[in-house]
Each structure stands twice: as C-alpha cells, then as structure tokens.
Amino acid sequence: MTESFGISGFEDEVRDYFEDQLSGYGQVRRDRIGSVVGAIEGDGPKIMFAAHLDEIGFVVKSITKEGYIKIVPIGGWWEGVLPSQRVVVKNRRGEKHIGTIASKPIHELEPEERKKLLKLKDLFIDVGVKKGFKIREKLQIRPGDPVAPVSELVRLSNPDLLMGKALDDRVGAALLLELATKISAHKNSIFLTGTVQEEVGLRGARTCARMVEPDVAFAVDVSLSRDGMGEDGEERLGAGVGIIIYDRTMIPDRRLKDWVIDLCETNNIPYHLTSITGGYDTGVIHISGFGVPSLAIGIPTRYIHSHGGIFDERDYEQVLRLLTLICERLDQKSLKEILS
C-alpha cells in the first residue's frame, strides 16, 4: 500500500484499495471528499480509529517552454531531501510519467551557490524532454496534475526494519485493515476510518467525525524515532507503541491517556511517551460535536516526509496488539470512568 499513488486530494488509488479490503468486514461508506469509514457495529461504545490515506507530494505549477515541470508542494517538504529523487506525474487520463527532481549541476554552481540549500523554486521535474518535444500534447500533462514520490517498500539487512515512502500514514492504514480481521464480530461499535487530506489540514477527519459521532477516538499514525537524528532516548525504533502526550492540534484526554498506559503496562506492551510539533487527525475529531475524548497512537518512524522512511515491524505488531485490546476492553464501564 505504501507504493500506491495518493497525494492529498488525489487519494483515489489507495482509497479504492483500502475500501475494497474493508468491504468484507462490515458496512463501508464514503464522505463527499473521499474518506472511507468501515463500520463494525455492536451495542457498545462507538470507538473511532483514524488513519490517513494521503501522502505528501506536489502538483504541477507550470511547464517551461523547454518542457521542464515546475512544482508546488502538497504537505510539508524540506528541500534538502528532494534533489535527484524519482517522482511520477499523473495526468487527467490516469497515465503516469516517471521523472526526476532536477536542478543545476554542481559544475555550474557559483561558489556562493554551493553554500546554500536549494529552494523549491530552483528545482524542476525532468520527465525526459528534448527540444521540440511538446509535453502538453504528447504526455497530456498540465498545471494542477498531481506528482507523487517513487520508492518501493523494501526490507533492510536488519530483517525487522522496512523502508519506503508514504509510511506517514500507510502504516496506520495497514494496521486498521489488520485490525478488521481480528474484530469482525464485536460487542462495541468499531469505526475504521481512512481519512483524506490530513497532510493539508486534517480535512477528512473533520467530515468523518460528523459521520461517525464517536464516543472516543484514536489517531493511528507515525511518531518520530529520534535515534535517526543521533539522539539517545526512548523515542527510537524497537521502543514499541508511541503514546502522544502533546501535539500542536490537541492535548490528549488525560483519563483516556492514563487508561491506555495502564492497558499497556498490564499486558506487557512496550510503550513510550512522545510529542510532535505537527498534528494528527484527532486534532479535529476531539472538538467535534460536544467533544470526543481522543488520543494519538504512533509507530516510531525515521525520516518521515521523505522517499525513505524506516520503521520496525516489531513496533507495528505491538501497536496492533494494543488496538485489539482497546476494542476488547473499552466497554461502557470503562467509558463512563473516562468521561467522569
């Protein structure tokens, strides 16, 4: 699923896969902007799990007379990870054209230019054009067309670790699909939600929260593994579940947070407490309706928002264990205690 094309606003390919996989486990609905909600309904609390389907990418801004493509970012990119990376441009017919993010070669840079980080305005996409090649007519590429990273998911020499693009948040979406196989008959009402446009403002989560009207909600997403930045601490690959104690969109419900921590400790699920300067889908879910107790749960991941994120499959399994236990243990009594 990480290799599927699906930048914000153009999630069709990954959304269709997610929807198809959910269809055998309950009622599946869409909102009007493309998010998917799979409902496994019982008579217990309404528990919403949200993982976003979209990835960061670009759209075509303009095409130069030589046929090079200028781009604008969709989501948060740092220019330092972009030069020489492969991308794919998808035209309105659904045809895909591979290219590379290019820039002036080092041999042509002035000494002062070499000291500076390239800006996005200095970069362009080359899809293999030559003088006289009419890119609009031949490839049907036009401004507004989406551009996504190209990177296959691979297992590294350490067999516990996998690397690929769009881990934020295809790992969360994959977890919800696996969770569906474990809770097909359940007393609670479980809503497995694949949201769209999270990377540009948590938009799908807002509409889905109105559809579901949950009693409690969890974002299932990536958290930061800071060992890849040379830091020595608990926020690292292999540290288990990341419980988000703060992000810029939400301070989690402390009673729900403590309930989940107790659940981890009594079931020997490794966890760590972490924070992030970004936000999660729960940022809008928790203020929907009359308010929804919410918590973001993360899988520690290195190098997110790049072509080569890395996560530990053992952390993935621990998060899956926790999500399954939440479905089993979060009954009316527990919910009443959380809300009291």
mmCIF file of C-alpha atoms in Angstrom:
data_model
loop_
_atom_site.group_PDB
_atom_site.id
_atom_site.type_symbol
_atom_site.label_atom_id
_atom_site.label_comp_id
_atom_site.label_asym_id
_atom_site.label_seq_id
_atom_site.Cartn_x
_atom_site.Cartn_y
_atom_site.Cartn_z
ATOM 1 C CA MET A 1 0.000 0.000 0.000
ATOM 2 C CA THR A 2 2.927 2.383 0.522
ATOM 3 C CA GLU A 3 3.649 2.277 -3.210
ATOM 4 C CA SER A 4 0.125 3.335 -4.199
ATOM 5 C CA PHE A 5 -0.290 6.804 -5.687
ATOM 6 C CA GLY A 6 -2.235 9.017 -3.310
ATOM 7 C CA ILE A 7 -1.175 12.566 -2.530
ATOM 8 C CA SER A 8 -3.620 14.818 -0.692
ATOM 9 C CA GLY A 9 -6.673 15.453 -2.851
ATOM 10 C CA PHE A 10 -5.787 12.611 -5.229
ATOM 11 C CA GLU A 11 -6.173 9.566 -2.968
ATOM 12 C CA ASP A 12 -8.340 7.526 -5.378
ATOM 13 C CA GLU A 13 -5.896 4.649 -5.927
ATOM 14 C CA VAL A 14 -5.074 3.985 -2.282
ATOM 15 C CA ARG A 15 -8.621 4.764 -1.161
ATOM 16 C CA ASP A 16 -10.091 2.169 -3.537
ATOM 17 C CA TYR A 17 -7.672 -0.444 -2.191
ATOM 18 C CA PHE A 18 -8.489 0.409 1.428
ATOM 19 C CA GLU A 19 -12.221 0.353 0.735
ATOM 20 C CA ASP A 20 -12.038 -2.972 -1.081
ATOM 21 C CA GLN A 21 -10.102 -4.598 1.762
ATOM 22 C CA LEU A 22 -12.603 -3.346 4.360
ATOM 23 C CA SER A 23 -15.704 -4.349 2.435
ATOM 24 C CA GLY A 24 -15.764 -7.906 3.759
ATOM 25 C CA TYR A 25 -15.911 -6.875 7.422
ATOM 26 C CA GLY A 26 -18.862 -4.532 7.732
ATOM 27 C CA GLN A 27 -20.688 -1.617 6.194
ATOM 28 C CA VAL A 28 -18.418 0.737 4.248
ATOM 29 C CA ARG A 29 -19.306 4.347 3.477
ATOM 30 C CA ARG A 30 -17.594 7.376 1.954
ATOM 31 C CA ASP A 31 -17.913 11.009 2.779
ATOM 32 C CA ARG A 32 -18.172 13.553 -0.024
ATOM 33 C CA ILE A 33 -14.469 14.376 -0.158
ATOM 34 C CA GLY A 34 -13.288 10.776 -0.392
ATOM 35 C CA SER A 35 -12.662 9.428 3.115
ATOM 36 C CA VAL A 36 -13.739 5.849 3.865
ATOM 37 C CA VAL A 37 -15.463 4.616 7.022
ATOM 38 C CA GLY A 38 -15.773 0.902 7.735
ATOM 39 C CA ALA A 39 -18.338 0.201 10.468
ATOM 40 C CA ILE A 40 -18.416 -2.992 12.539
ATOM 41 C CA GLU A 41 -21.416 -2.174 14.694
ATOM 42 C CA GLY A 42 -22.432 -3.558 18.061
ATOM 43 C CA ASP A 43 -24.258 -2.147 21.059
ATOM 44 C CA GLY A 44 -21.193 -0.938 22.983
ATOM 45 C CA PRO A 45 -19.304 2.374 22.817
ATOM 46 C CA LYS A 46 -18.604 3.903 19.415
ATOM 47 C CA ILE A 47 -14.821 3.728 19.010
ATOM 48 C CA MET A 48 -13.290 5.536 16.045
ATOM 49 C CA PHE A 49 -9.816 4.746 14.710
ATOM 50 C CA ALA A 50 -8.478 7.162 12.090
ATOM 51 C CA ALA A 51 -5.501 6.660 9.774
ATOM 52 C CA HIS A 52 -4.953 8.999 6.859
ATOM 53 C CA LEU A 53 -4.607 7.662 3.343
ATOM 54 C CA ASP A 54 -2.928 10.663 1.753
ATOM 55 C CA GLU A 55 0.790 11.210 1.344
ATOM 56 C CA ILE A 56 2.722 14.402 0.741
ATOM 57 C CA GLY A 57 3.585 15.270 -2.840
ATOM 58 C CA PHE A 58 3.327 18.097 -5.353
ATOM 59 C CA VAL A 59 1.161 19.494 -8.096
ATOM 60 C CA VAL A 60 2.336 20.862 -11.409
ATOM 61 C CA LYS A 61 2.619 24.653 -11.209
ATOM 62 C CA SER A 62 3.798 25.383 -14.737
ATOM 63 C CA ILE A 63 5.669 23.919 -17.685
ATOM 64 C CA THR A 64 8.613 25.787 -19.187
ATOM 65 C CA LYS A 65 8.983 26.252 -22.925
ATOM 66 C CA GLU A 66 11.697 23.581 -22.824
ATOM 67 C CA GLY A 67 9.257 21.110 -21.227
ATOM 68 C CA TYR A 68 10.523 21.113 -17.648
ATOM 69 C CA ILE A 69 7.908 20.983 -14.899
ATOM 70 C CA LYS A 70 7.816 23.477 -12.031
ATOM 71 C CA ILE A 71 6.005 22.308 -8.911
ATOM 72 C CA VAL A 72 4.373 23.476 -5.701
ATOM 73 C CA PRO A 73 4.358 21.313 -2.557
ATOM 74 C CA ILE A 74 1.364 19.487 -1.138
ATOM 75 C CA GLY A 75 2.142 18.936 2.546
ATOM 76 C CA GLY A 76 5.360 19.562 4.427
ATOM 77 C CA TRP A 77 8.596 19.059 2.473
ATOM 78 C CA TRP A 78 12.149 20.013 3.359
ATOM 79 C CA GLU A 79 14.013 20.885 0.170
ATOM 80 C CA GLY A 80 17.132 19.076 1.368
ATOM 81 C CA VAL A 81 15.595 15.642 0.723
ATOM 82 C CA LEU A 82 14.380 16.381 -2.817
ATOM 83 C CA PRO A 83 17.187 16.730 -5.400
ATOM 84 C CA SER A 84 17.702 13.666 -7.646
ATOM 85 C CA GLN A 85 14.690 11.812 -6.238
ATOM 86 C CA ARG A 86 12.325 9.968 -8.567
ATOM 87 C CA VAL A 87 8.714 11.081 -8.886
ATOM 88 C CA VAL A 88 5.709 10.205 -11.023
ATOM 89 C CA VAL A 89 3.343 12.682 -12.668
ATOM 90 C CA LYS A 90 -0.242 11.501 -13.184
ATOM 91 C CA ASN A 91 -2.236 13.195 -15.940
ATOM 92 C CA ARG A 92 -6.006 13.544 -16.182
ATOM 93 C CA ARG A 93 -6.259 10.283 -18.129
ATOM 94 C CA GLY A 94 -4.612 8.421 -15.259
ATOM 95 C CA GLU A 95 -1.408 7.882 -17.241
ATOM 96 C CA LYS A 96 1.779 8.024 -15.179
ATOM 97 C CA HIS A 97 5.065 9.540 -16.303
ATOM 98 C CA ILE A 98 8.274 8.928 -14.353
ATOM 99 C CA GLY A 99 10.730 11.754 -13.861
ATOM 100 C CA THR A 100 13.447 13.060 -11.589
ATOM 101 C CA ILE A 101 13.610 16.185 -9.447
ATOM 102 C CA ALA A 102 16.474 18.051 -11.060
ATOM 103 C CA SER A 103 18.492 21.191 -10.504
ATOM 104 C CA LYS A 104 21.526 22.968 -11.874
ATOM 105 C CA PRO A 105 24.515 20.539 -11.659
ATOM 106 C CA ILE A 106 27.293 21.283 -9.189
ATOM 107 C CA HIS A 107 29.688 22.091 -12.043
ATOM 108 C CA GLU A 108 27.522 25.080 -12.957
ATOM 109 C CA LEU A 109 27.108 26.459 -9.439
ATOM 110 C CA GLU A 110 28.954 29.551 -8.314
ATOM 111 C CA PRO A 111 30.984 29.167 -5.067
ATOM 112 C CA GLU A 112 28.367 31.101 -3.089
ATOM 113 C CA GLU A 113 25.544 28.977 -4.536
ATOM 114 C CA ARG A 114 27.222 25.792 -3.320
ATOM 115 C CA LYS A 115 26.965 27.001 0.272
ATOM 116 C CA LYS A 116 23.191 27.427 0.146
ATOM 117 C CA LEU A 117 20.369 24.926 0.409
ATOM 118 C CA LEU A 118 18.411 24.731 -2.804
ATOM 119 C CA LYS A 119 14.909 26.198 -2.684
ATOM 120 C CA LEU A 120 11.900 24.559 -4.279
ATOM 121 C CA LYS A 121 11.761 27.357 -6.851
ATOM 122 C CA ASP A 122 15.209 26.237 -8.051
ATOM 123 C CA LEU A 123 14.051 22.653 -8.640
ATOM 124 C CA PHE A 124 12.112 21.178 -11.528
ATOM 125 C CA ILE A 125 10.980 17.801 -12.828
ATOM 126 C CA ASP A 126 12.534 16.289 -15.941
ATOM 127 C CA VAL A 127 10.380 13.560 -17.491
ATOM 128 C CA GLY A 128 12.749 13.050 -20.409
ATOM 129 C CA VAL A 129 12.090 16.024 -22.644
ATOM 130 C CA LYS A 130 14.154 17.256 -25.567
ATOM 131 C CA LYS A 131 13.989 20.364 -27.695
ATOM 132 C CA GLY A 132 10.803 20.401 -29.725
ATOM 133 C CA PHE A 133 9.017 17.811 -27.550
ATOM 134 C CA LYS A 134 5.556 19.154 -26.757
ATOM 135 C CA ILE A 135 4.901 17.858 -23.242
ATOM 136 C CA ARG A 136 1.314 19.087 -23.061
ATOM 137 C CA GLU A 137 0.337 17.483 -26.356
ATOM 138 C CA LYS A 138 2.429 14.307 -26.093
ATOM 139 C CA LEU A 139 2.012 13.476 -22.405
ATOM 140 C CA GLN A 140 -1.178 15.400 -21.619
ATOM 141 C CA ILE A 141 0.462 16.923 -18.530
ATOM 142 C CA ARG A 142 -0.971 20.248 -17.425
ATOM 143 C CA PRO A 143 -0.871 22.558 -14.382
ATOM 144 C CA GLY A 144 -2.751 21.071 -11.445
ATOM 145 C CA ASP A 145 -1.752 17.480 -12.196
ATOM 146 C CA PRO A 146 -0.524 15.563 -9.118
ATOM 147 C CA VAL A 147 3.043 14.397 -8.530
ATOM 148 C CA ALA A 148 3.996 11.643 -6.065
ATOM 149 C CA PRO A 149 7.303 10.176 -4.840
ATOM 150 C CA VAL A 150 8.508 6.882 -6.308
ATOM 151 C CA SER A 151 10.050 4.431 -3.825
ATOM 152 C CA GLU A 152 9.404 0.726 -3.332
ATOM 153 C CA LEU A 153 8.930 -0.803 0.106
ATOM 154 C CA VAL A 154 11.992 -2.920 0.940
ATOM 155 C CA ARG A 155 13.162 -4.996 3.886
ATOM 156 C CA LEU A 156 16.601 -3.918 5.080
ATOM 157 C CA SER A 157 19.580 -6.031 6.123
ATOM 158 C CA ASN A 158 18.182 -5.906 9.636
ATOM 159 C CA PRO A 159 15.088 -8.018 8.830
ATOM 160 C CA ASP A 160 12.925 -6.235 11.411
ATOM 161 C CA LEU A 161 13.220 -2.935 9.547
ATOM 162 C CA LEU A 162 11.372 -1.820 6.426
ATOM 163 C CA MET A 163 11.975 1.273 4.309
ATOM 164 C CA GLY A 164 9.759 3.108 1.873
ATOM 165 C CA LYS A 165 7.805 6.232 1.074
ATOM 166 C CA ALA A 166 4.384 7.275 2.413
ATOM 167 C CA LEU A 167 4.839 5.450 5.721
ATOM 168 C CA ASP A 168 3.029 8.529 7.050
ATOM 169 C CA ASP A 169 0.432 7.180 7.147
ATOM 170 C CA ARG A 170 0.088 3.989 5.131
ATOM 171 C CA VAL A 171 1.401 2.003 8.109
ATOM 172 C CA GLY A 172 -1.560 3.284 10.102
ATOM 173 C CA ALA A 173 -3.970 2.392 7.307
ATOM 174 C CA ALA A 174 -2.468 -1.101 7.065
ATOM 175 C CA LEU A 175 -2.908 -1.534 10.815
ATOM 176 C CA LEU A 176 -6.614 -0.734 10.546
ATOM 177 C CA LEU A 177 -7.021 -3.337 7.806
ATOM 178 C CA GLU A 178 -5.349 -5.952 10.004
ATOM 179 C CA LEU A 179 -7.434 -4.857 12.966
ATOM 180 C CA ALA A 180 -10.581 -5.542 10.926
ATOM 181 C CA THR A 181 -9.605 -9.211 10.648
ATOM 182 C CA LYS A 182 -9.400 -9.528 14.434
ATOM 183 C CA ILE A 183 -12.670 -7.862 15.447
ATOM 184 C CA SER A 184 -15.188 -8.942 12.798
ATOM 185 C CA ALA A 185 -17.692 -9.936 15.497
ATOM 186 C CA HIS A 186 -17.601 -7.444 18.336
ATOM 187 C CA LYS A 187 -19.844 -6.025 21.051
ATOM 188 C CA ASN A 188 -18.554 -2.481 20.573
ATOM 189 C CA SER A 189 -19.194 -0.339 17.520
ATOM 190 C CA ILE A 190 -15.820 -0.024 15.804
ATOM 191 C CA PHE A 191 -15.273 2.530 13.041
ATOM 192 C CA LEU A 192 -12.129 2.044 10.954
ATOM 193 C CA THR A 193 -11.581 5.278 9.086
ATOM 194 C CA GLY A 194 -9.254 6.055 6.200
ATOM 195 C CA THR A 195 -9.189 9.840 6.042
ATOM 196 C CA VAL A 196 -8.115 12.072 3.172
ATOM 197 C CA GLN A 197 -6.277 15.396 3.075
ATOM 198 C CA GLU A 198 -4.719 15.056 6.523
ATOM 199 C CA GLU A 199 -1.436 16.497 5.302
ATOM 200 C CA VAL A 200 -3.097 19.750 4.250
ATOM 201 C CA GLY A 201 -5.254 20.406 7.296
ATOM 202 C CA LEU A 202 -6.916 17.307 8.813
ATOM 203 C CA ARG A 203 -9.845 17.773 6.428
ATOM 204 C CA GLY A 204 -11.116 14.214 6.042
ATOM 205 C CA ALA A 205 -11.091 13.645 9.792
ATOM 206 C CA ARG A 206 -13.405 16.609 10.250
ATOM 207 C CA THR A 207 -16.089 15.236 7.933
ATOM 208 C CA CYS A 208 -15.709 11.664 9.190
ATOM 209 C CA ALA A 209 -16.180 12.729 12.796
ATOM 210 C CA ARG A 210 -19.519 14.231 11.796
ATOM 211 C CA MET A 211 -20.499 10.963 10.101
ATOM 212 C CA VAL A 212 -19.497 8.702 12.990
ATOM 213 C CA GLU A 213 -20.192 10.868 16.065
ATOM 214 C CA PRO A 214 -17.834 8.693 18.161
ATOM 215 C CA ASP A 215 -17.762 8.291 21.927
ATOM 216 C CA VAL A 216 -13.978 8.027 21.869
ATOM 217 C CA ALA A 217 -11.364 8.339 19.117
ATOM 218 C CA PHE A 218 -7.799 7.328 18.304
ATOM 219 C CA ALA A 219 -5.493 8.505 15.548
ATOM 220 C CA VAL A 220 -3.207 5.704 14.351
ATOM 221 C CA ASP A 221 -0.203 7.324 12.712
ATOM 222 C CA VAL A 222 3.576 7.598 12.793
ATOM 223 C CA SER A 223 5.549 9.197 15.605
ATOM 224 C CA LEU A 224 9.143 10.372 15.491
ATOM 225 C CA SER A 225 12.002 7.959 16.011
ATOM 226 C CA ARG A 226 14.736 10.306 17.116
ATOM 227 C CA ASP A 227 17.542 7.724 17.110
ATOM 228 C CA GLY A 228 17.988 8.521 13.421
ATOM 229 C CA MET A 229 18.921 12.067 14.449
ATOM 230 C CA GLY A 230 21.695 10.937 16.771
ATOM 231 C CA GLU A 231 19.652 11.358 19.931
ATOM 232 C CA ASP A 232 19.747 8.803 22.730
ATOM 233 C CA GLY A 233 16.354 8.313 24.339
ATOM 234 C CA GLU A 234 13.166 6.294 24.400
ATOM 235 C CA GLU A 235 11.862 7.582 21.061
ATOM 236 C CA ARG A 236 13.571 5.010 18.871
ATOM 237 C CA LEU A 237 12.896 2.046 16.633
ATOM 238 C CA GLY A 238 12.010 -1.026 18.675
ATOM 239 C CA ALA A 239 10.591 1.014 21.566
ATOM 240 C CA GLY A 240 7.048 -0.193 20.973
ATOM 241 C CA VAL A 241 3.958 1.999 20.964
ATOM 242 C CA GLY A 242 4.323 5.775 20.861
ATOM 243 C CA ILE A 243 1.711 7.486 23.050
ATOM 244 C CA ILE A 244 1.433 11.118 22.030
ATOM 245 C CA ILE A 245 1.317 13.367 25.088
ATOM 246 C CA TYR A 246 1.238 16.615 23.099
ATOM 247 C CA ASP A 247 0.966 17.913 19.553
ATOM 248 C CA ARG A 248 0.111 21.346 18.191
ATOM 249 C CA THR A 249 -3.524 20.400 17.499
ATOM 250 C CA MET A 250 -4.508 18.616 20.708
ATOM 251 C CA ILE A 251 -3.705 17.981 24.336
ATOM 252 C CA PRO A 252 -4.967 14.407 24.765
ATOM 253 C CA ASP A 253 -7.688 13.491 27.217
ATOM 254 C CA ARG A 254 -5.634 12.659 30.307
ATOM 255 C CA ARG A 255 -8.052 9.986 31.579
ATOM 256 C CA LEU A 256 -8.030 8.189 28.237
ATOM 257 C CA LYS A 257 -4.248 8.516 28.048
ATOM 258 C CA ASP A 258 -3.832 7.011 31.531
ATOM 259 C CA TRP A 259 -6.304 4.223 30.699
ATOM 260 C CA VAL A 260 -4.250 3.279 27.617
ATOM 261 C CA ILE A 261 -0.977 3.422 29.575
ATOM 262 C CA ASP A 262 -2.460 1.093 32.207
ATOM 263 C CA LEU A 263 -3.597 -1.233 29.421
ATOM 264 C CA CYS A 264 -0.049 -1.356 28.041
ATOM 265 C CA GLU A 265 1.514 -1.990 31.446
ATOM 266 C CA THR A 266 -0.897 -4.750 32.489
ATOM 267 C CA ASN A 267 -0.424 -6.538 29.159
ATOM 268 C CA ASN A 268 3.356 -6.124 28.813
ATOM 269 C CA ILE A 269 3.114 -3.939 25.733
ATOM 270 C CA PRO A 270 6.239 -1.780 25.419
ATOM 271 C CA TYR A 271 5.431 1.906 25.057
ATOM 272 C CA HIS A 272 6.997 5.325 25.329
ATOM 273 C CA LEU A 273 5.648 8.846 25.720
ATOM 274 C CA THR A 274 6.405 11.265 22.922
ATOM 275 C CA SER A 275 5.374 14.563 21.357
ATOM 276 C CA ILE A 276 5.481 16.202 17.950
ATOM 277 C CA THR A 277 5.268 19.753 16.602
ATOM 278 C CA GLY A 278 2.838 18.636 13.894
ATOM 279 C CA GLY A 279 -0.679 17.339 14.376
ATOM 280 C CA TYR A 280 -2.901 14.293 13.982
ATOM 281 C CA ASP A 281 -6.464 13.602 12.848
ATOM 282 C CA THR A 282 -7.547 13.667 16.478
ATOM 283 C CA GLY A 283 -6.832 17.398 16.414
ATOM 284 C CA VAL A 284 -10.217 17.996 14.784
ATOM 285 C CA ILE A 285 -12.038 14.875 15.982
ATOM 286 C CA HIS A 286 -11.681 15.787 19.659
ATOM 287 C CA ILE A 287 -13.515 19.094 19.191
ATOM 288 C CA SER A 288 -16.337 17.684 17.072
ATOM 289 C CA GLY A 289 -19.882 17.585 18.424
ATOM 290 C CA PHE A 290 -19.859 18.113 22.183
ATOM 291 C CA GLY A 291 -16.244 16.915 22.406
ATOM 292 C CA VAL A 292 -14.671 13.478 22.000
ATOM 293 C CA PRO A 293 -12.026 12.018 24.361
ATOM 294 C CA SER A 294 -9.154 11.339 21.973
ATOM 295 C CA LEU A 295 -5.586 10.065 21.843
ATOM 296 C CA ALA A 296 -2.991 9.708 19.088
ATOM 297 C CA ILE A 297 -1.022 6.458 18.941
ATOM 298 C CA GLY A 298 2.192 6.343 16.928
ATOM 299 C CA ILE A 299 4.582 3.887 15.328
ATOM 300 C CA PRO A 300 8.122 5.280 15.766
ATOM 301 C CA THR A 301 9.481 6.046 12.305
ATOM 302 C CA ARG A 302 12.707 7.543 10.997
ATOM 303 C CA TYR A 303 12.892 10.098 8.182
ATOM 304 C CA ILE A 304 9.178 10.702 7.669
ATOM 305 C CA HIS A 305 8.155 13.022 4.833
ATOM 306 C CA SER A 306 10.848 11.639 2.570
ATOM 307 C CA HIS A 307 11.343 8.889 -0.011
ATOM 308 C CA GLY A 308 12.997 6.634 2.591
ATOM 309 C CA GLY A 309 11.215 6.363 5.922
ATOM 310 C CA ILE A 310 12.163 3.419 8.165
ATOM 311 C CA PHE A 311 10.070 1.579 10.758
ATOM 312 C CA ASP A 312 10.420 -1.558 12.878
ATOM 313 C CA GLU A 313 7.927 -4.330 12.180
ATOM 314 C CA ARG A 314 8.016 -5.318 15.860
ATOM 315 C CA ASP A 315 6.618 -1.896 16.796
ATOM 316 C CA TYR A 316 3.888 -2.412 14.218
ATOM 317 C CA GLU A 317 2.911 -5.690 15.890
ATOM 318 C CA GLN A 318 2.832 -4.080 19.337
ATOM 319 C CA VAL A 319 0.550 -1.302 18.102
ATOM 320 C CA LEU A 320 -1.743 -3.931 16.581
ATOM 321 C CA ARG A 321 -1.863 -5.730 19.935
ATOM 322 C CA LEU A 322 -2.813 -2.504 21.680
ATOM 323 C CA LEU A 323 -5.540 -1.591 19.187
ATOM 324 C CA THR A 324 -7.062 -5.054 19.532
ATOM 325 C CA LEU A 325 -7.069 -4.773 23.323
ATOM 326 C CA ILE A 326 -8.671 -1.332 23.165
ATOM 327 C CA CYS A 327 -11.535 -2.819 21.164
ATOM 328 C CA GLU A 328 -11.900 -5.668 23.659
ATOM 329 C CA ARG A 329 -11.563 -3.719 26.922
ATOM 330 C CA LEU A 330 -13.087 -0.298 26.271
ATOM 331 C CA ASP A 331 -16.614 -1.152 27.423
ATOM 332 C CA GLN A 332 -19.390 1.063 28.792
ATOM 333 C CA LYS A 333 -17.964 0.882 32.314
ATOM 334 C CA SER A 334 -14.511 1.996 31.167
ATOM 335 C CA LEU A 335 -16.002 4.755 29.038
ATOM 336 C CA LYS A 336 -18.037 6.023 31.987
ATOM 337 C CA GLU A 337 -14.867 6.187 34.103
ATOM 338 C CA ILE A 338 -13.046 8.073 31.348
ATOM 339 C CA LEU A 339 -15.881 10.560 30.987
ATOM 340 C CA SER A 340 -16.370 11.088 34.726
#
